[in-house]
PDB file of C-alpha atoms and ligand atoms in Angstrom:
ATOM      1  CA  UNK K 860      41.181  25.971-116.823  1.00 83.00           C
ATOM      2  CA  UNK K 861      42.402  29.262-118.591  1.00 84.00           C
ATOM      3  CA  UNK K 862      44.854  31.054-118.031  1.00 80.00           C
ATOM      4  CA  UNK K 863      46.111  34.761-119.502  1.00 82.00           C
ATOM      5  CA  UNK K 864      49.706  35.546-119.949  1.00 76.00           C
ATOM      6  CA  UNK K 865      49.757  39.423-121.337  1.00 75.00           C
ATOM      7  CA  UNK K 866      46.182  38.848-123.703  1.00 76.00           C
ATOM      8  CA  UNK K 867      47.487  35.192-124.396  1.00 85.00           C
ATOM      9  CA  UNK K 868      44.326  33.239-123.915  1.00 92.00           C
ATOM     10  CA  UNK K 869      45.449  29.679-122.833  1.00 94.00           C
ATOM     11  CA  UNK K 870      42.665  26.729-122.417  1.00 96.00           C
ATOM     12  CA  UNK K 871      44.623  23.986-120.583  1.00 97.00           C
ATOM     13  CA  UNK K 872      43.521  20.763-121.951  1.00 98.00           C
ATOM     14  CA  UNK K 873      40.348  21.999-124.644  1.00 98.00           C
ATOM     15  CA  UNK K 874      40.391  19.122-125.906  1.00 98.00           C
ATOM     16  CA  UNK K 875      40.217  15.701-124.051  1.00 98.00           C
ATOM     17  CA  UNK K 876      42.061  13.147-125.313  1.00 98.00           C
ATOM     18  CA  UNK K 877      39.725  11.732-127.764  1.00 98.00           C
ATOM     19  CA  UNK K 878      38.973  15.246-129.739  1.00 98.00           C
ATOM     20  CA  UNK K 879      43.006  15.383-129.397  1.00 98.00           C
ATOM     21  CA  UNK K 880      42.930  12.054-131.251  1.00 98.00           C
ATOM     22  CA  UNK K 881      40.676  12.580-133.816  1.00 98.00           C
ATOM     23  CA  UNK K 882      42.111  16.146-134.471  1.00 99.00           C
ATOM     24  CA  UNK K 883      45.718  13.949-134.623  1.00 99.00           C
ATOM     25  CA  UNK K 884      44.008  11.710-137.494  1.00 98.00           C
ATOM     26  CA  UNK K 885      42.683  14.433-139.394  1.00 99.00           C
ATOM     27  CA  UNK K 886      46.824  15.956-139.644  1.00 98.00           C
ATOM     28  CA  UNK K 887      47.746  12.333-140.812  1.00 98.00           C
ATOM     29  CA  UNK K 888      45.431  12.858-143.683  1.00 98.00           C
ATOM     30  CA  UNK K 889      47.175  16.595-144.135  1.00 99.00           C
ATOM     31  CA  UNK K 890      50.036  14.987-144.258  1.00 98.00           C
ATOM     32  CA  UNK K 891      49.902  12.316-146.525  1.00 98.00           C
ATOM     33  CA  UNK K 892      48.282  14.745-148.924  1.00 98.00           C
ATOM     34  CA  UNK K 893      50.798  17.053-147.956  1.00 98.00           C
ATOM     35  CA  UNK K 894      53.800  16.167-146.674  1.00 98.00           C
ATOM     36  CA  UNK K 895      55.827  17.605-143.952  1.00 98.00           C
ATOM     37  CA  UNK K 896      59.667  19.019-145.231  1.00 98.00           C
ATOM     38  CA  UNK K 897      61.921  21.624-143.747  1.00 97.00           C
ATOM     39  CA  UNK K 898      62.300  24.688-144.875  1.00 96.00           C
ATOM     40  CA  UNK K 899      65.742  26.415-144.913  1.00 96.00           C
ATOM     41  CA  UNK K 900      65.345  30.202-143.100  1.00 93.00           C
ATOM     42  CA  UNK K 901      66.501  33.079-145.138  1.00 91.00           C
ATOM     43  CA  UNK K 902      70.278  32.773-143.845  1.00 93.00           C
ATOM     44  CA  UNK K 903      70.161  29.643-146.189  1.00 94.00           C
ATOM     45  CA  UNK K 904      70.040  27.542-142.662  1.00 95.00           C
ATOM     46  CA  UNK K 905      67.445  24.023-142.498  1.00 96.00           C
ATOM     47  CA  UNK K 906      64.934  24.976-139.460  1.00 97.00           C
ATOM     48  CA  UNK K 907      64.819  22.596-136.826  1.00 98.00           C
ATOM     49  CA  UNK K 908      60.869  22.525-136.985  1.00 98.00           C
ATOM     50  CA  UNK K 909      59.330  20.582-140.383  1.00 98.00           C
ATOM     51  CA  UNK K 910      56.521  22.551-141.832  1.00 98.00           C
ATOM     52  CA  UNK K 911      53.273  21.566-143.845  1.00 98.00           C
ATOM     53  CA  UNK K 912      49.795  23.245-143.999  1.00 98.00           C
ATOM     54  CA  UNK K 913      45.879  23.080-145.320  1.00 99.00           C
ATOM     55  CA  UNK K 914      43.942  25.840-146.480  1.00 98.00           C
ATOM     56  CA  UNK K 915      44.353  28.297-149.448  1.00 98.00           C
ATOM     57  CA  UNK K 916      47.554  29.230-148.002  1.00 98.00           C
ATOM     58  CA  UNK K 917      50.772  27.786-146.398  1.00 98.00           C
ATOM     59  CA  UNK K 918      53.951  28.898-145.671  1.00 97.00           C
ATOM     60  CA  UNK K 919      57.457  28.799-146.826  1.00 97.00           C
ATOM     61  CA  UNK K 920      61.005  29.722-146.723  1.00 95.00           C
ATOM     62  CA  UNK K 921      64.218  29.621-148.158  1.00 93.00           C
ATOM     63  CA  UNK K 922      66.879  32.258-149.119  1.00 92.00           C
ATOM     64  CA  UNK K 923      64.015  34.746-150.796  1.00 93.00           C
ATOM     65  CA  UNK K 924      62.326  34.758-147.695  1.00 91.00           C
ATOM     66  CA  UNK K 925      59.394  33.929-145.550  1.00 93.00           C
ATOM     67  CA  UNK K 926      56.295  33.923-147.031  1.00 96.00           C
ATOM     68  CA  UNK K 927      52.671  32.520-147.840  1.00 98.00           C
ATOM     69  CA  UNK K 928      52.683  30.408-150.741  1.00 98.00           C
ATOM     70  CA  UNK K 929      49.431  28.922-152.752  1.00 98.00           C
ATOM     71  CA  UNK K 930      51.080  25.656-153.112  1.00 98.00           C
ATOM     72  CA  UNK K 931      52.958  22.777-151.349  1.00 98.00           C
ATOM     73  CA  UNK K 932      57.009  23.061-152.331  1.00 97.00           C
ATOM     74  CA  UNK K 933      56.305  19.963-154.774  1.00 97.00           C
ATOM     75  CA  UNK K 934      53.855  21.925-156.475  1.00 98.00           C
ATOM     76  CA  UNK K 935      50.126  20.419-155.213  1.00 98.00           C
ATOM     77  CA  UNK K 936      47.657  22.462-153.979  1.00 98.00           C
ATOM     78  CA  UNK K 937      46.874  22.279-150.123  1.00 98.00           C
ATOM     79  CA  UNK K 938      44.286  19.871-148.723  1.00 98.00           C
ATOM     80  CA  UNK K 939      41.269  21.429-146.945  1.00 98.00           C
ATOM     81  CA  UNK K 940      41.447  22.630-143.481  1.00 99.00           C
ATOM     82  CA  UNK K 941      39.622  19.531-141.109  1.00 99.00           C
ATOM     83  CA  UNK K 942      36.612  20.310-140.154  1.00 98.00           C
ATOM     84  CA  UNK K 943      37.706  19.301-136.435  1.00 98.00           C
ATOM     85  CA  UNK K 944      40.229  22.154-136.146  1.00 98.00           C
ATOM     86  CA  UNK K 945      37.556  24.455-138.056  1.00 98.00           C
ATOM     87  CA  UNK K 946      35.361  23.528-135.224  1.00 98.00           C
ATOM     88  CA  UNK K 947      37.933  24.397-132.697  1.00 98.00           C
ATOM     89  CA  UNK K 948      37.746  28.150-134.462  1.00 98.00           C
ATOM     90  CA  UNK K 949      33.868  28.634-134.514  1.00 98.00           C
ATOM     91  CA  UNK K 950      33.476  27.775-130.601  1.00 98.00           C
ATOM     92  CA  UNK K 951      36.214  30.263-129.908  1.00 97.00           C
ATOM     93  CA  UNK K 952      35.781  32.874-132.561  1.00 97.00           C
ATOM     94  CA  UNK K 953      32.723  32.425-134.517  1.00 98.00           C
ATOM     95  CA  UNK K 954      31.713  31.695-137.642  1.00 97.00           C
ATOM     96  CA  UNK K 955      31.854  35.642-139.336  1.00 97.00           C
ATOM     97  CA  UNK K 956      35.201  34.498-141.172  1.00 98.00           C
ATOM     98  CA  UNK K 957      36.778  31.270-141.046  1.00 98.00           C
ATOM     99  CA  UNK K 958      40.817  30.960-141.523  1.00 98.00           C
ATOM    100  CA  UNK K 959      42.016  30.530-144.383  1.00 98.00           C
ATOM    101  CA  UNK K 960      45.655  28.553-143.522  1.00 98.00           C
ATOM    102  CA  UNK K 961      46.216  25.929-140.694  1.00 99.00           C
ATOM    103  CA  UNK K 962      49.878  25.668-140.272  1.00 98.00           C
ATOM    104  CA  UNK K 963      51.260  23.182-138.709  1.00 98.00           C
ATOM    105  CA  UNK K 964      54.441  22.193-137.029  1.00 98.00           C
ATOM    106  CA  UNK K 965      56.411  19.084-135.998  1.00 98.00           C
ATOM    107  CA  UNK K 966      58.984  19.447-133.363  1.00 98.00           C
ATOM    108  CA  UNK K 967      61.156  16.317-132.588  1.00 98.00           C
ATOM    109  CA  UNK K 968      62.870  16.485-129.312  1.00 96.00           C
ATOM    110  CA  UNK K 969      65.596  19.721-129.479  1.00 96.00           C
ATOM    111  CA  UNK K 970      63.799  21.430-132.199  1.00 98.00           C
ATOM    112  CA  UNK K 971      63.217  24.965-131.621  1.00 97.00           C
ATOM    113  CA  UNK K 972      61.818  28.206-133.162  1.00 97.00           C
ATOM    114  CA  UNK K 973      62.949  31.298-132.043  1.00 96.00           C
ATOM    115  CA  UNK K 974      61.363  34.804-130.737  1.00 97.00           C
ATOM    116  CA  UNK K 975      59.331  36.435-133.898  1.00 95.00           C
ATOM    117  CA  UNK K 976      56.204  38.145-134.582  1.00 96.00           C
ATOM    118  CA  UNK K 977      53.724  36.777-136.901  1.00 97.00           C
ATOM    119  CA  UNK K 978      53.674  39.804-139.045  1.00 96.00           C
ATOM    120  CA  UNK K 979      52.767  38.384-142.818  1.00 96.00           C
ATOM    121  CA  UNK K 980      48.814  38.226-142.455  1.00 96.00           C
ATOM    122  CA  UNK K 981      46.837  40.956-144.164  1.00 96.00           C
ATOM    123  CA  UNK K 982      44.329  41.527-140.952  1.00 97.00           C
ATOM    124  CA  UNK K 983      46.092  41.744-137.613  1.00 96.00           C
ATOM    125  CA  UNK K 984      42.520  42.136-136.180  1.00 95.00           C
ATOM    126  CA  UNK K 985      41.988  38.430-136.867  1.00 97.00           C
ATOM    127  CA  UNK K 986      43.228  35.961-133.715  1.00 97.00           C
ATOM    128  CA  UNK K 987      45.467  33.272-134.019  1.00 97.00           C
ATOM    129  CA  UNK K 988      44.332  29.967-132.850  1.00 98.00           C
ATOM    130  CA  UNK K 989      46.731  27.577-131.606  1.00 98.00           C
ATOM    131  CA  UNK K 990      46.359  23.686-130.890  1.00 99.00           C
ATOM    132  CA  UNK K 991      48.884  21.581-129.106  1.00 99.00           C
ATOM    133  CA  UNK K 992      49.348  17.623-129.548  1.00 99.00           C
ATOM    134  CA  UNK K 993      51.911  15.724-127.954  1.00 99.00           C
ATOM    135  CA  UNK K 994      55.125  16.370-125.803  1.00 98.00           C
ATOM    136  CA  UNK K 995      55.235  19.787-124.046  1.00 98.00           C
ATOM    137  CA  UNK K 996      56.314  22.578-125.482  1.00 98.00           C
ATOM    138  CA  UNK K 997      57.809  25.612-123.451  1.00 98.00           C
ATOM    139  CA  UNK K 998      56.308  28.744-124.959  1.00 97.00           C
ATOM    140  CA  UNK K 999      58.231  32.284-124.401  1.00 96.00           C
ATOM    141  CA  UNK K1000      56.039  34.898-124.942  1.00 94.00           C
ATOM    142  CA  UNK K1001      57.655  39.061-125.062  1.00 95.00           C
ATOM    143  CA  UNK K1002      56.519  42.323-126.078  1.00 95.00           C
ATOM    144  CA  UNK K1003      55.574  44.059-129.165  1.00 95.00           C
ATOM    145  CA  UNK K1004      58.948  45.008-129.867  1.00 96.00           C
ATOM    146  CA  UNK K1005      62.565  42.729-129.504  1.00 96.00           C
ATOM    147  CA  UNK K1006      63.899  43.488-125.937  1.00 95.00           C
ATOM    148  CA  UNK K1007      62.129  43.457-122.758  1.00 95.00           C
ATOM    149  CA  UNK K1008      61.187  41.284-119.972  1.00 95.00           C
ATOM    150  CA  UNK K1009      59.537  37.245-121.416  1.00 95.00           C
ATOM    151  CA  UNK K1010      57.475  35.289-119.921  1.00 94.00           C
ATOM    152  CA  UNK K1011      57.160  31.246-120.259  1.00 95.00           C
ATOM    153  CA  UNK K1012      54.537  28.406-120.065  1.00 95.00           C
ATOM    154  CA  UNK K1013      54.311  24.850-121.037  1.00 97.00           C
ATOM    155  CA  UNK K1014      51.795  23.944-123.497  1.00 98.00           C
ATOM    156  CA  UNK K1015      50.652  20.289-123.340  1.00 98.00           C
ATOM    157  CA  UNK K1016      48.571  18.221-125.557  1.00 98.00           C
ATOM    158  CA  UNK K1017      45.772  19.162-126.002  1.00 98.00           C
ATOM    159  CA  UNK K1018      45.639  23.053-125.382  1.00 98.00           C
ATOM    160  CA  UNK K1019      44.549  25.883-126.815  1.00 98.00           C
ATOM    161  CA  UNK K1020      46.146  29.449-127.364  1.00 97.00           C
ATOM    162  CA  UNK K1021      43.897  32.235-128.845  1.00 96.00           C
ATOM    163  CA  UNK K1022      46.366  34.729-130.081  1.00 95.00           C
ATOM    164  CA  UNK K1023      44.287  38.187-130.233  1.00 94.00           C
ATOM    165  CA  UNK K1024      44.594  41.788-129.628  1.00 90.00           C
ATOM    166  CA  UNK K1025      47.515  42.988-128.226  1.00 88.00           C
ATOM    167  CA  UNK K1026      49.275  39.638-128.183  1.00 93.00           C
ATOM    168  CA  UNK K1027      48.561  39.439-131.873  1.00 96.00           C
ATOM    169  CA  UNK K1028      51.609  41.194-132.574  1.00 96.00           C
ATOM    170  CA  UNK K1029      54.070  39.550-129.696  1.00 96.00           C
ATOM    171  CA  UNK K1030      57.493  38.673-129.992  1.00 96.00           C
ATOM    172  CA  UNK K1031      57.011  34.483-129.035  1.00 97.00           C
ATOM    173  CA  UNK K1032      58.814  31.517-129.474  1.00 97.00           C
ATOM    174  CA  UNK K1033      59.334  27.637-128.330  1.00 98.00           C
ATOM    175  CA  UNK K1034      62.933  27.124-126.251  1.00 98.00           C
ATOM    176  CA  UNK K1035      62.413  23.363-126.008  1.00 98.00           C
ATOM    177  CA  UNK K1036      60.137  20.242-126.039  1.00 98.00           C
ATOM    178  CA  UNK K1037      60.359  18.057-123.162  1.00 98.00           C
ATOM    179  CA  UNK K1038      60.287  14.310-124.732  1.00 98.00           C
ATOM    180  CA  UNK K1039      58.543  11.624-123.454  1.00 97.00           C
ATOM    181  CA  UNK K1040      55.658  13.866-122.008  1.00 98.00           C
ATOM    182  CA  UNK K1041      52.983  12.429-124.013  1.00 98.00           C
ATOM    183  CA  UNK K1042      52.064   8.957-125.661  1.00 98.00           C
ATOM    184  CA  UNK K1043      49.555  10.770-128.143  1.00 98.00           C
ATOM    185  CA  UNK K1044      52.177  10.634-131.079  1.00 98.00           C
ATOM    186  CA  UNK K1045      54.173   7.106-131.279  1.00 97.00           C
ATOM    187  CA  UNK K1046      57.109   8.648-132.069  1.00 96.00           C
ATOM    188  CA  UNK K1047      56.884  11.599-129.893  1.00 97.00           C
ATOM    189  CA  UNK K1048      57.629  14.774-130.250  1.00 98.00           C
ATOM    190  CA  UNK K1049      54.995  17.668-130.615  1.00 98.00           C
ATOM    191  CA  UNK K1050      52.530  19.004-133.204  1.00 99.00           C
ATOM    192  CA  UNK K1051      51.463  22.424-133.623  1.00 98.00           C
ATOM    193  CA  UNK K1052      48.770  23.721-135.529  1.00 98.00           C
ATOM    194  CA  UNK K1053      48.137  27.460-136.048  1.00 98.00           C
ATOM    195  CA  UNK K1054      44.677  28.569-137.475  1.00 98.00           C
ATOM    196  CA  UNK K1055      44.915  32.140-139.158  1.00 98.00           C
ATOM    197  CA  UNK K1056      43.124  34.601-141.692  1.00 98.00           C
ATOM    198  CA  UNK K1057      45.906  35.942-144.196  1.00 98.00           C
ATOM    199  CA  UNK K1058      44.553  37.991-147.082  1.00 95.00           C
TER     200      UNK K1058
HETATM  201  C1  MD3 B1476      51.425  34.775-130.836  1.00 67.01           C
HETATM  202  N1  MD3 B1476      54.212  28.509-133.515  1.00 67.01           N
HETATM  203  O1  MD3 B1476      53.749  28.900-136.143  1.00 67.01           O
HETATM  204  S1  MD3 B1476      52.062  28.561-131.184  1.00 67.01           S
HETATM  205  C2  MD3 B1476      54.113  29.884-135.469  1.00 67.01           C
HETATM  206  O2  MD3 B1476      54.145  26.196-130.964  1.00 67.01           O
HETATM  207  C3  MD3 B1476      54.417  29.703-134.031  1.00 67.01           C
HETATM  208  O3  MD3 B1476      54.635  26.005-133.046  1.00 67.01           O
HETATM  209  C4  MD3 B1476      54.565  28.168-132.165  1.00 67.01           C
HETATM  210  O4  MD3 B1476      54.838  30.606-133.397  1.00 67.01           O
HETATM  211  C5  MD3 B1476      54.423  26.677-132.040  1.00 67.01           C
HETATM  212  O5  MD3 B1476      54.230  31.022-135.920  1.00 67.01           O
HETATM  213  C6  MD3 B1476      53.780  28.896-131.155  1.00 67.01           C
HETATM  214  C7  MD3 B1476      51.448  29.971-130.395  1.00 67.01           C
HETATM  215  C8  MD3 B1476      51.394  31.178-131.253  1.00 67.01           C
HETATM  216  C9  MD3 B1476      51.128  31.090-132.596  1.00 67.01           C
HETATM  217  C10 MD3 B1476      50.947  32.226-133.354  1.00 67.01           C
HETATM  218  C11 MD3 B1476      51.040  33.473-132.759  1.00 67.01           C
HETATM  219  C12 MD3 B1476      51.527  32.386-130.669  1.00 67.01           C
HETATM  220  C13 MD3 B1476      51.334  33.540-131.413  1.00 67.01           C
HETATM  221  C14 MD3 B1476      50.822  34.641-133.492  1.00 67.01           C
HETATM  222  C15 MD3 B1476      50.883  35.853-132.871  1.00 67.01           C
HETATM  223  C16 MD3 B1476      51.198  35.927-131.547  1.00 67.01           C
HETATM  224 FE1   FE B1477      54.526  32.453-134.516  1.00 67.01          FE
END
């Protein structure tokens, strides 16, 4: 099924539940190599989401700033980008430029992130790809500028958002995960991973 919220391209369930657990293997390598941590926001305040990445670039933040950074915070370089989530990217964009970061995110029950555009990337004409595992997540989704009517959707395990055109530059956010939705992660919670091109 897909649906389109304002150029938001969402694939409900893209991946059955298999490709959803290999993809979920392929982060437990990431993360081993890389491990998650929290970064504090520019106000000097821990995020409620913890944070780790493949690719040539992650991100990062603390009181300097957001930013891209070459390296994981204890100094290693990222691991590669799987070559299931690079998959994911050549059925739904192609194969002209591949991303160079995969972000991703862990939210426990009550983490959040709040309304913000994804502004940092050199190339806004590049998508954003984005790949849910585990509990739902309620996505808010606004306008180009702060202000202005939102709209919301639940993303489940094992969707897939492609971020393009003019949703590329959004206002979006998550409000809340709804725990116990999903038995993909043992723990629960929810995973997201966002596939982008940067520089
Ligand atoms: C719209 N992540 O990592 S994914 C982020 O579920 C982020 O973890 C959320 O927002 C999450 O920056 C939302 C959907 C998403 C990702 C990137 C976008 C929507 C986007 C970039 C531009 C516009
Ligand atoms: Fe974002």
């Amino acid at each position: 099924m897909r649906v389109n919220l304002r150029g938001f391209d969402i694939r409900k369930l893209y991946l059955d539940e298999a490709r959803q657990r290999a993809v979920l293997d392929d982060i437990r390598a990431v993360a081993r190599a890389a491990p998650f941590f929290r970064p504090d926001t520019p106000m000097g305040r821990p995020m409620s989401v913890r944070m780790t990445a493949a690719g040539r670039y992650g991100w990062f933040s603390d009181r300097k700033g957001y930013r891209y950074v070459d390296r994981h915070p204890g100094g290693g370089d990222w691991p590669p980008i799987p070559d299931s989530l690079l998959a994911i990217w050549r059925d739904l964009v192609g194969d002209d430029r591949l991303p160079d970061c995969c972000l991703v995110n862990h939210y426990g029950e009550g983490a959040k992130m709040g309304l913000h555009q994804d502004r940092d990337e050199a190339d806004f004409s590049w998508p954003v790809v984005s790949v849910s595992l585990g509990d739902d997540g309620l996505f808010r989704m606004g306008n180009p500028t702060r202000g202005g009517k939102t709209e919301s959707v639940w993303l489940a395990s094992g969707d897939v958002v492609v971020m393009g055109g003019e949703a590329r530059l959004a206002f979006h956010g998550i409000d809340r995960i709804r725990g116990g939705s999903s038995r993909l992660l043992p723990k629960g919670g929810r995973l997201n991973l966002t596939l982008r091109v940067v520089d």
